Short mmCIF file of C-alpha atoms in Angstrom, two decimals:
data_model
loop_
_atom_site.label_atom_id
_atom_site.label_comp_id
_atom_site.label_asym_id
_atom_site.label_seq_id
_atom_site.Cartn_x
_atom_site.Cartn_y
_atom_site.Cartn_z
CA UNK A 203 69.91 20.41 34.45
CA UNK A 204 66.63 18.54 34.08
CA UNK A 205 64.68 18.94 30.82
CA UNK A 206 61.93 21.55 30.97
CA UNK A 207 59.21 18.88 30.85
CA UNK A 208 60.70 17.09 33.87
CA UNK A 209 61.12 20.34 35.81
CA UNK A 210 57.50 21.29 35.12
CA UNK A 211 56.28 17.84 36.19
CA UNK A 212 58.30 17.99 39.43
CA UNK A 213 57.09 21.51 40.25
CA UNK A 214 53.51 20.34 39.75
CA UNK A 215 53.78 17.02 41.62
CA UNK A 216 55.92 17.80 44.68
CA UNK A 217 53.66 19.10 47.44
CA UNK A 218 56.56 20.74 49.30
CA UNK A 219 57.02 23.07 46.31
CA UNK A 220 53.31 23.79 46.02
CA UNK A 221 53.00 24.52 49.75
CA UNK A 222 56.20 26.58 50.14
CA UNK A 223 54.26 29.82 50.59
CA UNK A 224 51.85 28.41 53.20
CA UNK A 225 51.83 30.93 56.05
CA UNK A 226 50.84 28.41 58.77
CA UNK A 227 53.52 25.80 57.99
CA UNK A 228 54.43 23.71 61.07
CA UNK A 229 57.57 21.65 61.64
CA UNK A 230 55.60 18.40 61.56
CA UNK A 231 53.94 19.33 58.26
CA UNK A 232 57.27 20.48 56.83
CA UNK A 233 59.01 17.22 57.80
CA UNK A 234 56.20 15.15 56.30
CA UNK A 235 56.26 17.11 53.04
CA UNK A 236 60.07 16.89 52.84
CA UNK A 237 59.92 13.11 53.34
CA UNK A 238 57.36 12.76 50.57
CA UNK A 239 59.28 15.00 48.15
CA UNK A 240 61.75 12.33 46.96
CA UNK A 241 59.18 9.68 45.88
CA UNK A 242 56.94 12.40 44.44
CA UNK A 243 59.81 13.80 42.34
CA UNK A 244 60.83 10.30 41.22
CA UNK A 245 57.28 9.53 40.12
CA UNK A 246 57.03 12.87 38.31
CA UNK A 247 60.26 12.16 36.39
CA UNK A 248 58.93 8.71 35.50
CA UNK A 249 55.83 10.23 33.89
CA UNK A 250 58.21 11.94 31.43
CA UNK A 251 60.05 8.70 30.65
CA UNK A 252 62.92 8.97 33.19
CA UNK A 253 62.48 5.83 35.30
CA UNK A 254 66.02 5.86 36.74
CA UNK A 255 66.07 9.42 38.03
CA UNK A 256 68.20 10.14 41.10
CA UNK A 257 66.57 12.49 43.58
CA UNK A 258 68.11 14.09 46.66
CA UNK A 259 66.90 16.73 49.10
CA UNK A 260 68.96 19.01 51.32
CA UNK A 261 67.47 21.16 54.10
CA UNK A 262 69.29 24.12 55.62
CA UNK A 263 67.42 24.95 58.82
CA UNK A 264 69.96 27.59 59.83
CA UNK A 265 68.69 29.98 57.16
CA UNK A 266 65.59 32.10 57.60
CA UNK A 267 63.39 31.07 55.97
CA UNK A 268 64.47 27.42 55.81
CA UNK A 269 66.27 26.69 52.53
CA UNK A 270 65.38 23.48 50.67
CA UNK A 271 67.37 22.20 47.68
CA UNK A 272 65.72 19.44 45.67
CA UNK A 273 68.10 17.87 43.15
CA UNK A 274 66.79 15.74 40.33
CA UNK A 275 69.20 13.99 37.97
CA UNK A 276 66.88 12.44 35.37
CA UNK A 277 69.38 10.11 33.74
CA UNK A 278 68.66 8.52 30.37
CA UNK A 279 65.21 8.90 28.83
CA UNK A 280 63.26 5.72 28.22
CA UNK A 281 62.56 5.18 24.54
CA UNK A 282 59.83 3.12 22.88
CA UNK A 283 61.36 -0.14 21.65
CA UNK A 284 58.20 -1.88 20.42
CA UNK A 285 54.50 -1.19 19.86
CA UNK A 286 51.80 -3.81 19.51
CA UNK A 287 48.15 -2.95 18.81
CA UNK A 288 45.72 -5.87 18.71
CA UNK A 289 42.01 -5.60 17.91
CA UNK A 290 39.34 -8.25 18.39
CA UNK A 291 35.73 -8.23 17.26
CA UNK A 292 33.86 -7.35 14.09
CA UNK A 293 36.46 -4.80 12.92
CA UNK A 294 38.76 -7.67 11.91
CA UNK A 295 36.10 -9.19 9.62
CA UNK A 296 35.56 -6.45 7.02
CA UNK A 297 37.69 -4.37 4.67
CA UNK A 298 36.37 -1.20 6.31
CA UNK A 299 37.34 -2.42 9.76
CA UNK A 300 40.77 -3.57 8.63
CA UNK A 301 41.42 -0.14 7.10
CA UNK A 302 40.50 1.53 10.39
CA UNK A 303 42.79 -0.82 12.33
CA UNK A 304 45.64 0.06 9.97
CA UNK A 305 44.90 3.75 10.55
CA UNK A 306 45.16 3.18 14.33
CA UNK A 307 48.61 1.76 13.86
CA UNK A 308 49.75 4.43 11.38
CA UNK A 309 48.57 7.28 13.62
CA UNK A 310 49.76 5.85 16.95
CA UNK A 311 51.04 8.76 19.06
CA UNK A 312 54.07 6.99 20.61
CA UNK A 313 55.95 5.29 17.74
CA UNK A 314 59.16 3.31 18.12
CA UNK A 315 62.08 5.65 18.88
CA UNK A 316 60.04 8.32 20.72
CA UNK A 317 60.66 9.09 24.39
CA UNK A 318 58.06 7.57 26.70
CA UNK A 319 55.71 10.12 28.30
CA UNK A 320 52.86 9.09 30.57
CA UNK A 321 50.50 11.80 29.30
CA UNK A 322 51.12 10.81 25.67
CA UNK A 323 50.73 7.11 26.55
CA UNK A 324 47.31 7.85 28.04
CA UNK A 325 46.36 10.02 25.05
CA UNK A 326 47.48 7.35 22.60
CA UNK A 327 45.23 4.74 24.23
CA UNK A 328 42.29 7.15 24.24
CA UNK A 329 42.89 8.02 20.58
CA UNK A 330 42.77 4.38 19.45
CA UNK A 331 39.41 3.84 21.15
CA UNK A 332 38.07 7.15 19.80
CA UNK A 333 39.14 6.34 16.24
CA UNK A 334 37.39 2.98 16.30
CA UNK A 335 34.27 4.48 17.91
CA UNK A 336 34.14 7.29 15.34
CA UNK A 337 34.27 4.88 12.40
CA UNK A 338 31.35 2.48 12.78
CA UNK A 339 32.44 0.73 16.00
CA UNK A 340 30.65 2.94 18.51
CA UNK A 341 30.94 0.42 21.38
CA UNK A 342 34.73 0.03 21.07
CA UNK A 343 36.61 -0.29 24.36
CA UNK A 344 40.12 -0.80 25.70
CA UNK A 345 40.48 -4.32 27.08
CA UNK A 346 44.11 -4.38 28.10
CA UNK A 347 47.18 -2.14 28.05
CA UNK A 348 50.74 -2.56 29.22
CA UNK A 349 53.92 -0.48 29.18
CA UNK A 350 56.75 -2.91 30.02
CA UNK A 351 59.73 -0.81 31.08
CA UNK A 352 63.31 -2.12 31.12
CA UNK A 353 65.23 0.28 33.43
CA UNK A 354 68.58 -1.23 32.44
CA UNK A 355 68.07 -0.79 28.69
CA UNK A 356 66.03 2.38 29.20
CA UNK A 357 63.35 1.02 26.88
CA UNK A 358 59.61 0.46 26.97
CA UNK A 359 57.54 -2.06 25.03
CA UNK A 360 53.94 -0.96 24.62
CA UNK A 361 50.92 -3.13 23.94
CA UNK A 362 47.19 -2.49 23.82
CA UNK A 363 44.25 -4.77 23.13
CA UNK A 364 40.95 -3.32 21.89
CA UNK A 365 37.54 -4.90 21.52
CA UNK A 366 35.75 -3.26 18.58
CA UNK A 367 32.27 -4.61 19.21
CA UNK A 368 29.83 -4.81 16.26
CA UNK A 369 29.70 -2.40 13.33
CA UNK A 370 26.97 0.19 13.93
CA UNK A 371 24.61 1.43 11.24
CA UNK A 372 22.46 4.55 11.20
CA UNK A 373 18.86 3.88 12.18
CA UNK A 374 16.14 6.38 13.02
CA UNK A 375 16.77 9.97 14.15
CA UNK A 376 15.12 11.24 17.31
CA UNK A 377 14.76 15.04 17.60
CA UNK A 378 14.38 16.87 20.90
CA UNK A 379 13.73 20.54 21.48
CA UNK A 380 11.98 21.33 18.18
CA UNK A 381 9.14 23.82 18.46
CA UNK A 382 9.13 26.14 15.46
CA UNK A 383 10.56 23.80 12.81
CA UNK A 384 9.32 20.43 11.62
CA UNK A 385 11.21 17.16 11.92
CA UNK A 386 10.88 16.78 8.15
CA UNK A 387 12.70 20.07 7.51
CA UNK A 388 15.48 19.13 9.95
CA UNK A 389 15.82 15.69 8.39
CA UNK A 390 16.32 17.27 4.96
CA UNK A 391 19.64 18.74 6.14
CA UNK A 392 21.02 15.21 6.41
CA UNK A 393 22.81 13.37 3.62
CA UNK A 394 23.04 10.20 5.72
CA UNK A 395 21.47 7.12 4.15
CA UNK A 396 19.51 4.90 6.58
CA UNK A 397 21.38 1.64 7.07
CA UNK A 398 24.79 3.12 6.17
CA UNK A 399 27.76 2.51 8.45
CA UNK A 400 27.96 4.92 11.37
CA UNK A 401 30.54 7.66 10.93
CA UNK A 402 31.17 10.42 13.43
CA UNK A 403 32.31 12.60 10.53
CA UNK A 404 28.95 12.18 8.77
CA UNK A 405 27.10 13.07 11.97
CA UNK A 406 29.39 16.08 12.54
CA UNK A 407 28.75 17.27 8.96
CA UNK A 408 25.01 17.03 9.57
CA UNK A 409 25.26 19.00 12.83
CA UNK A 410 27.51 21.61 11.22
CA UNK A 411 24.96 22.16 8.41
CA UNK A 412 22.18 22.63 10.95
CA UNK A 413 24.23 25.18 12.89
CA UNK A 414 25.31 26.99 9.71
CA UNK A 415 21.68 27.29 8.60
CA UNK A 416 21.04 29.91 11.29
CA UNK A 417 17.91 28.16 12.53
CA UNK A 418 19.57 26.82 15.69
CA UNK A 419 21.70 28.25 18.48
CA UNK A 420 22.85 24.80 19.60
CA UNK A 421 22.73 21.24 18.24
CA UNK A 422 24.06 18.21 20.14
CA UNK A 423 24.10 14.72 18.65
CA UNK A 424 24.90 11.21 19.88
CA UNK A 425 24.37 7.59 18.83
CA UNK A 426 22.99 4.91 21.15
CA UNK A 427 26.04 2.62 21.73
CA UNK A 428 23.93 -0.41 22.68
CA UNK A 429 25.46 -3.35 20.75
CA UNK A 430 22.05 -5.02 20.61
CA UNK A 431 20.79 -2.14 18.42
CA UNK A 432 23.90 -1.91 16.23
CA UNK A 433 22.12 -2.82 12.98
CA UNK A 434 19.78 0.20 13.31
CA UNK A 435 21.16 2.47 16.03
CA UNK A 436 19.11 5.45 17.17
CA UNK A 437 20.74 8.87 16.77
CA UNK A 438 19.48 11.60 19.12
CA UNK A 439 19.75 15.29 18.24
CA UNK A 440 18.98 17.92 20.89
CA UNK A 441 18.19 21.46 19.66
CA UNK A 442 18.01 24.99 21.01
CA UNK A 443 16.29 27.15 18.40
CA UNK A 444 17.76 30.55 17.57
CA UNK A 445 15.75 33.80 17.43
CA UNK A 446 14.15 34.20 14.02
CA UNK A 447 14.96 37.89 13.55
CA UNK A 448 18.41 39.41 13.66
CA UNK A 449 19.68 42.94 13.04
CA UNK A 450 23.42 43.52 12.92
CA UNK A 451 25.75 46.39 12.12
CA UNK A 452 29.50 46.53 12.00
CA UNK A 453 32.65 48.29 10.96
CA UNK A 454 35.83 46.69 9.69
CA UNK A 455 38.97 46.90 7.64
CA UNK A 456 40.70 44.67 5.11
CA UNK A 457 43.86 45.24 3.14
CA UNK A 458 41.94 44.50 -0.07
CA UNK A 459 38.96 46.88 0.10
CA UNK A 460 40.00 48.93 3.18
CA UNK A 461 37.40 50.48 5.51
CA UNK A 462 33.95 48.91 5.74
CA UNK A 463 30.59 49.77 7.28
CA UNK A 464 27.84 47.15 7.03
CA UNK A 465 24.28 46.47 8.16
CA UNK A 466 22.34 43.21 7.90
CA UNK A 467 18.78 42.17 8.66
CA UNK A 468 17.57 38.57 8.64
CA UNK A 469 14.24 36.85 9.17
CA UNK A 470 14.90 33.12 9.31
CA UNK A 471 11.27 32.00 9.39
CA UNK A 472 9.32 34.19 6.99
CA UNK A 473 5.59 33.45 7.26
CA UNK A 474 6.37 30.44 9.48
CA UNK A 475 7.62 28.36 6.55
CA UNK A 476 11.37 28.30 7.24
CA UNK A 477 11.94 30.58 4.24
CA UNK A 478 14.89 32.86 5.05
CA UNK A 479 14.98 36.54 4.09
CA UNK A 480 18.19 38.57 4.13
CA UNK A 481 18.77 42.28 3.50
CA UNK A 482 22.40 43.39 3.38
CA UNK A 483 24.13 46.70 2.79
CA UNK A 484 27.87 47.31 2.76
CA UNK A 485 29.91 50.42 2.07
CA UNK A 486 33.66 50.05 1.64
CA UNK A 487 36.33 52.43 0.44
CA UNK A 488 36.39 50.71 -2.94
CA UNK A 489 33.05 48.92 -3.20
CA UNK A 490 29.41 49.52 -2.28
CA UNK A 491 26.80 46.80 -2.31
CA UNK A 492 23.15 46.19 -1.40
CA UNK A 493 21.22 42.96 -1.78
CA UNK A 494 17.98 41.17 -0.98
CA UNK A 495 18.01 37.39 -0.79
CA UNK A 496 15.57 34.54 -0.17
CA UNK A 497 16.81 31.06 0.80
CA UNK A 498 14.53 28.04 0.96
CA UNK A 499 15.19 25.12 3.37
CA UNK A 500 16.61 21.98 1.72
CA UNK A 501 14.28 19.81 -0.30
CA UNK A 502 13.90 16.10 0.46
CA UNK A 503 16.26 15.47 -2.48
CA UNK A 504 18.97 17.59 -0.85
CA UNK A 505 18.83 20.83 -2.89
CA UNK A 506 18.93 24.38 -1.52
CA UNK A 507 17.36 27.12 -3.67
CA UNK A 508 18.05 30.85 -3.40
CA UNK A 509 16.92 33.99 -5.20
CA UNK A 510 18.68 37.36 -4.99
CA UNK A 511 18.61 40.94 -6.23
CA UNK A 512 21.86 42.86 -6.01
CA UNK A 513 23.25 46.32 -6.72
CA UNK A 514 27.01 46.84 -6.68
CA UNK A 515 29.38 49.70 -7.40
CA UNK A 516 33.18 49.57 -7.44
CA UNK A 517 36.02 52.03 -7.91
CA UNK A 518 39.20 49.98 -8.19
CA UNK A 519 42.35 50.87 -10.12
CA UNK A 520 40.60 53.83 -11.85
CA UNK A 521 37.84 51.58 -13.20
CA UNK A 522 34.33 52.39 -11.99
CA UNK A 523 31.60 49.78 -12.40
CA UNK A 524 27.88 49.75 -11.60
CA UNK A 525 26.22 46.34 -11.80
CA UNK A 526 22.68 45.19 -11.06
CA UNK A 527 21.54 41.60 -11.13
CA UNK A 528 18.70 39.23 -10.38
CA UNK A 529 19.62 35.57 -9.98
CA UNK A 530 18.31 32.15 -9.03
CA UNK A 531 20.62 29.38 -7.84
CA UNK A 532 20.33 25.77 -6.76
CA UNK A 533 23.10 23.84 -5.02
CA UNK A 534 23.42 20.44 -3.42
CA UNK A 535 23.51 20.05 0.34
CA UNK A 536 26.63 17.87 0.54
CA UNK A 537 29.76 20.04 0.92
CA UNK A 538 32.18 17.29 -0.14
CA UNK A 539 30.61 16.61 -3.54
CA UNK A 540 28.67 19.73 -4.47
CA UNK A 541 27.01 20.39 -7.82
CA UNK A 542 25.37 23.81 -8.31
CA UNK A 543 23.73 25.64 -11.18
CA UNK A 544 21.89 28.87 -11.76
CA UNK A 545 20.61 31.57 -14.06
CA UNK A 546 20.74 35.33 -13.75
CA UNK A 547 20.36 38.58 -15.63
CA UNK A 548 23.19 41.11 -15.23
CA UNK A 549 23.25 44.74 -16.31
CA UNK A 550 26.60 46.53 -16.18
CA UNK A 551 28.15 49.95 -16.79
CA UNK A 552 31.92 50.58 -16.87
CA UNK A 553 33.61 53.97 -16.69
CA UNK A 554 37.25 54.70 -17.44
CA UNK A 555 38.40 58.34 -17.47
CA UNK A 556 38.98 59.55 -21.02
CA UNK A 557 36.96 56.72 -22.62
CA UNK A 558 33.25 56.40 -23.44
CA UNK A 559 31.12 54.53 -20.90
CA UNK A 560 30.59 50.88 -21.78
CA UNK A 561 27.17 49.30 -21.27
CA UNK A 562 26.61 45.56 -21.33
CA UNK A 563 24.07 43.00 -20.20
CA UNK A 564 23.85 39.22 -20.14
CA UNK A 565 21.44 36.43 -19.38
CA UNK A 566 23.96 34.04 -17.83
CA UNK A 567 23.47 30.31 -17.25
CA UNK A 568 26.09 28.31 -15.40
CA UNK A 569 26.89 25.10 -13.63
CA UNK A 570 29.73 24.03 -11.41
CA UNK A 571 30.96 21.04 -9.43
CA UNK A 572 33.14 21.15 -6.30
CA UNK A 573 35.09 18.27 -4.81
CA UNK A 574 36.39 18.52 -1.23
CA UNK A 575 38.54 15.59 -0.18
CA UNK A 576 40.02 17.00 3.03
CA UNK A 577 40.39 16.08 6.68
CA UNK A 578 38.62 19.24 7.88
CA UNK A 579 36.26 21.42 5.84
CA UNK A 580 36.91 24.59 7.84
CA UNK A 581 40.67 24.31 8.27
CA UNK A 582 42.15 21.49 6.17
CA UNK A 583 45.65 20.16 6.84
CA UNK A 584 45.61 17.20 4.45
CA UNK A 585 43.82 16.58 1.14
CA UNK A 586 42.62 18.61 -1.82
CA UNK A 587 39.75 20.67 -3.21
CA UNK A 588 38.83 21.33 -6.82
CA UNK A 589 36.11 23.22 -8.70
CA UNK A 590 35.09 23.33 -12.34
CA UNK A 591 32.75 26.13 -13.47
CA UNK A 592 31.11 26.36 -16.91
CA UNK A 593 28.75 29.12 -18.03
CA UNK A 594 27.74 31.35 -20.87
CA UNK A 595 25.78 34.38 -22.01
CA UNK A 596 22.64 33.37 -23.90
CA UNK A 597 22.59 34.74 -27.49
CA UNK A 598 19.81 37.23 -28.13
CA UNK A 599 19.41 37.98 -24.42
CA UNK A 600 23.02 39.20 -24.00
CA UNK A 601 24.92 42.09 -25.55
CA UNK A 602 27.43 39.54 -26.85
CA UNK A 603 27.35 35.78 -26.64
CA UNK A 604 30.23 34.24 -24.73
CA UNK A 605 31.29 31.14 -22.82
CA UNK A 606 33.17 31.11 -19.55
CA UNK A 607 35.24 28.35 -17.93
CA UNK A 608 37.11 28.39 -14.60
CA UNK A 609 39.14 25.70 -12.87
CA UNK A 610 40.52 25.82 -9.34
CA UNK A 611 42.54 23.31 -7.33
CA UNK A 612 44.27 23.50 -3.97
CA UNK A 613 46.09 20.86 -1.96
CA UNK A 614 47.49 20.47 1.55
CA UNK A 615 50.26 18.10 2.58
CA UNK A 616 51.73 17.72 6.09
CA UNK A 617 55.50 17.30 5.83
CA UNK A 618 55.85 16.51 9.54
CA UNK A 619 54.12 17.23 12.84
CA UNK A 620 55.22 20.88 12.70
CA UNK A 621 55.64 21.57 8.97
CA UNK A 622 53.07 21.70 6.19
CA UNK A 623 52.93 22.54 2.50
CA UNK A 624 50.05 23.87 0.40
CA UNK A 625 49.71 24.70 -3.28
CA UNK A 626 47.00 26.40 -5.34
CA UNK A 627 46.27 26.78 -9.06
CA UNK A 628 43.48 28.80 -10.73
CA UNK A 629 42.83 29.34 -14.43
CA UNK A 630 39.94 30.95 -16.26
CA UNK A 631 38.89 32.00 -19.75
CA UNK A 632 36.07 33.92 -21.38
CA UNK A 633 35.58 32.61 -24.91
CA UNK A 634 34.46 35.54 -27.05
CA UNK A 635 35.67 37.75 -29.91
CA UNK A 636 36.70 40.46 -27.44
CA UNK A 637 35.85 41.74 -23.97
CA UNK A 638 33.55 44.39 -25.46
CA UNK A 639 29.89 43.80 -24.57
CA UNK A 640 30.68 41.44 -21.68
CA UNK A 641 29.65 42.60 -18.17
CA UNK A 642 32.66 43.43 -16.00
CA UNK A 643 31.86 40.83 -13.33
CA UNK A 644 32.49 38.04 -15.87
CA UNK A 645 35.96 39.30 -16.81
CA UNK A 646 39.08 38.71 -14.75
CA UNK A 647 41.35 40.82 -12.59
CA UNK A 648 43.58 39.51 -9.81
CA UNK A 649 45.95 40.56 -7.05
CA UNK A 650 45.31 40.94 -3.33
CA UNK A 651 45.07 39.04 -0.04
CA UNK A 652 43.84 35.70 -1.40
CA UNK A 653 45.27 35.67 -4.94
CA UNK A 654 48.63 37.30 -5.72
CA UNK A 655 50.09 38.87 -2.60
CA UNK A 656 52.43 41.80 -2.99
CA UNK A 657 49.93 43.62 -5.24
CA UNK A 658 46.86 45.76 -4.57
CA UNK A 659 43.41 44.25 -4.82
CA UNK A 660 42.43 43.63 -8.49
CA UNK A 661 45.43 45.65 -9.70
CA UNK A 662 46.56 42.98 -12.17
CA UNK A 663 44.68 42.98 -15.45
CA UNK A 664 44.49 44.78 -18.78
CA UNK A 665 45.85 48.35 -18.84
CA UNK A 666 43.46 50.89 -20.38
CA UNK A 667 44.72 54.44 -19.99
CA UNK A 668 45.31 54.94 -16.27
CA UNK A 669 42.90 52.12 -15.38
CA UNK A 670 43.14 48.35 -15.00
CA UNK A 671 40.16 46.54 -16.55
CA UNK A 672 39.21 42.91 -16.68
CA UNK A 673 40.70 40.51 -19.22
CA UNK A 674 39.39 37.38 -20.88
CA UNK A 675 42.07 35.07 -19.42
CA UNK A 676 43.70 34.67 -16.06
CA UNK A 677 45.92 32.32 -14.14
CA UNK A 678 47.18 32.22 -10.55
CA UNK A 679 49.53 29.79 -8.81
CA UNK A 680 50.82 29.75 -5.24
CA UNK A 681 53.04 27.60 -3.04
CA UNK A 682 53.21 28.09 0.74
CA UNK A 683 55.15 26.36 3.51
CA UNK A 684 54.24 26.76 7.19
CA UNK A 685 56.30 25.89 10.25
CA UNK A 686 53.98 25.50 13.26
CA UNK A 687 55.79 26.85 16.32
CA UNK A 688 52.85 25.72 18.46
CA UNK A 689 49.67 23.85 17.49
CA UNK A 690 47.90 27.23 17.23
CA UNK A 691 50.31 29.53 15.39
CA UNK A 692 53.05 29.27 12.80
CA UNK A 693 55.37 31.10 10.42
CA UNK A 694 54.78 30.92 6.66
CA UNK A 695 56.85 31.55 3.55
CA UNK A 696 55.14 31.79 0.16
CA UNK A 697 55.49 32.53 -3.54
CA UNK A 698 52.50 33.69 -5.64
CA UNK A 699 52.35 34.32 -9.37
CA UNK A 700 49.51 35.36 -11.66
CA UNK A 701 47.93 37.88 -13.98
CA UNK A 702 44.91 38.58 -16.17
CA UNK A 703 45.14 39.39 -19.86
CA UNK A 704 43.23 39.61 -23.14
CA UNK A 705 45.64 37.32 -24.99
CA UNK A 706 47.33 34.12 -23.86
CA UNK A 707 50.30 35.08 -26.05
CA UNK A 708 50.83 38.20 -23.91
CA UNK A 709 50.70 36.42 -20.54
CA UNK A 710 53.31 37.76 -18.13
CA UNK A 711 52.93 36.43 -14.57
CA UNK A 712 53.42 38.97 -11.78
CA UNK A 713 55.38 37.38 -8.95
CA UNK A 714 55.02 38.12 -5.25
CA UNK A 715 56.74 36.44 -2.31
CA UNK A 716 57.18 36.95 1.38
CA UNK A 717 56.64 35.75 4.94
CA UNK A 718 53.64 35.67 7.21
CA UNK A 719 52.06 34.58 10.48
CA UNK A 720 49.33 31.94 10.76
CA UNK A 721 46.84 31.53 13.60
CA UNK A 722 44.23 28.79 13.87
CA UNK A 723 40.89 30.19 15.05
CA UNK A 724 37.34 28.78 15.44
CA UNK A 725 36.25 30.64 12.28
CA UNK A 726 39.16 29.43 10.17
CA UNK A 727 42.80 30.34 9.66
CA UNK A 728 43.95 33.93 10.26
CA UNK A 729 46.75 35.10 7.93
CA UNK A 730 48.99 38.15 8.24
CA UNK A 731 51.51 38.47 5.40
CA UNK A 732 54.26 40.83 4.32
CA UNK A 733 54.77 40.40 0.57
CA UNK A 734 57.13 41.89 -2.00
CA UNK A 735 55.69 42.52 -5.47
CA UNK A 736 58.41 41.99 -8.05
CA UNK A 737 56.64 44.07 -10.73
CA UNK A 738 56.12 47.09 -8.46
CA UNK A 739 59.29 46.69 -6.33
CA UNK A 740 57.24 47.39 -3.21
CA UNK A 741 56.15 45.74 0.03
CA UNK A 742 52.49 45.27 0.95
CA UNK A 743 50.80 44.02 4.11
CA UNK A 744 47.93 41.53 3.68
CA UNK A 745 45.60 39.90 6.18
CA UNK A 746 42.58 37.68 5.82
CA UNK A 747 40.49 35.21 7.83
CA UNK A 748 38.90 31.96 6.67
CA UNK A 749 39.40 29.59 3.77
CA UNK A 750 39.14 31.30 0.38
CA UNK A 751 37.74 28.70 -2.01
#
């Protein structure tokens, strides 16, 4: 029996098969299609690497309708015996270019030992040109390619020759379609230095920031590939501006906070200045929140400023909290190396049945730095991310003075084309005499969809009567392996461990483990997990969407 790939190729290529249901089939047309079936089937088998396939056709005209048997014996698959990738041009003259050439060779889609497939051979050639073009050599082109097949040895030697052309550098930006917003404001979303080597990733990051800003419904970008302009290439961005006002309402459900009703209003161009105004309200089974927020467009130095007022109430694990805050924050534009800092005043009330209400406030100042060294910001498959956060309550303006430190790190490693591994570690500490006098939002609880699966949301912390309250220390670790059944969905196994406490000497990690489904979507990975909590001896279902970091 022919492999499934060969059978699919034959079914698609042989016209006699495709026309078998044609109501107006004539004998002449039938004979012509039957004659063509053998070379068409042979060629289809060859596209899958079977160059010595034996094909036969038998026609039984005595049956009604006429019965046709097409037999394909594929034989031995042709395997890749050698691969040669040569590059000429400026890419061979610099360390950057040589690194890109090495990447072409390392990521070649048809390595030695693989079965030859025509579609993959075409894709491999396209990928080499695309990789060069995306990394400074925008005028790269394929000069020559050859697949030399030995039908006796059932082998194929592959060779390609690429011309890189000159290294391109970013020149001026040309904007089309702007009406409401200024070119200066749009330019401030870019972290690209004039004269720097062209990178498709840098341009994509710029476009993604513009789309994420909400100002635009569409942004398309391209570089002029004229080699004569390589030293200062023009980049053209074409815009479709989005409506400035938006009113949205929705309902939802999550396994962490359960049922949700929300409403949001946005004005993205308050007073014609690009200043964004947001009003949000959300009611969930366990939390209620309302906020007002102002966000200023990026400055020329690449900083985004925001101001917010927020009211929040929670009822989780028999702990009720009511928190109000007013904050100001500044963060850098670049998502891969992102410093941020801010200041805010927080007023908090905590209620635990059978205990007096606890009131606390803090003037909190903090700074953090995030590193993202990954292949894809939305859905990474290789690389790592890390964040360090330092903050503290200002003495005299806070109920109690305290310092707070948090560290997070997560890494992704592809084990093979269909298997991947990820690991995550989080630790945090509030440095103070006790948790008394510290607003609840600065203390730590854990458990739930994105922390320790197998446990209810924020159910791991310090026991106080029948409630779970926040502790001054916490730690979470997780390891997850995914087998990708298809490029879009996979099966995961995982182990999580973590807890929050008031004393490092009393740390007792709660362990959860289980299996889950993974689906890659345009808004990030979708996760559906079934986890067993060792401390509670129970199973819990968890689902979440997006990257939690």
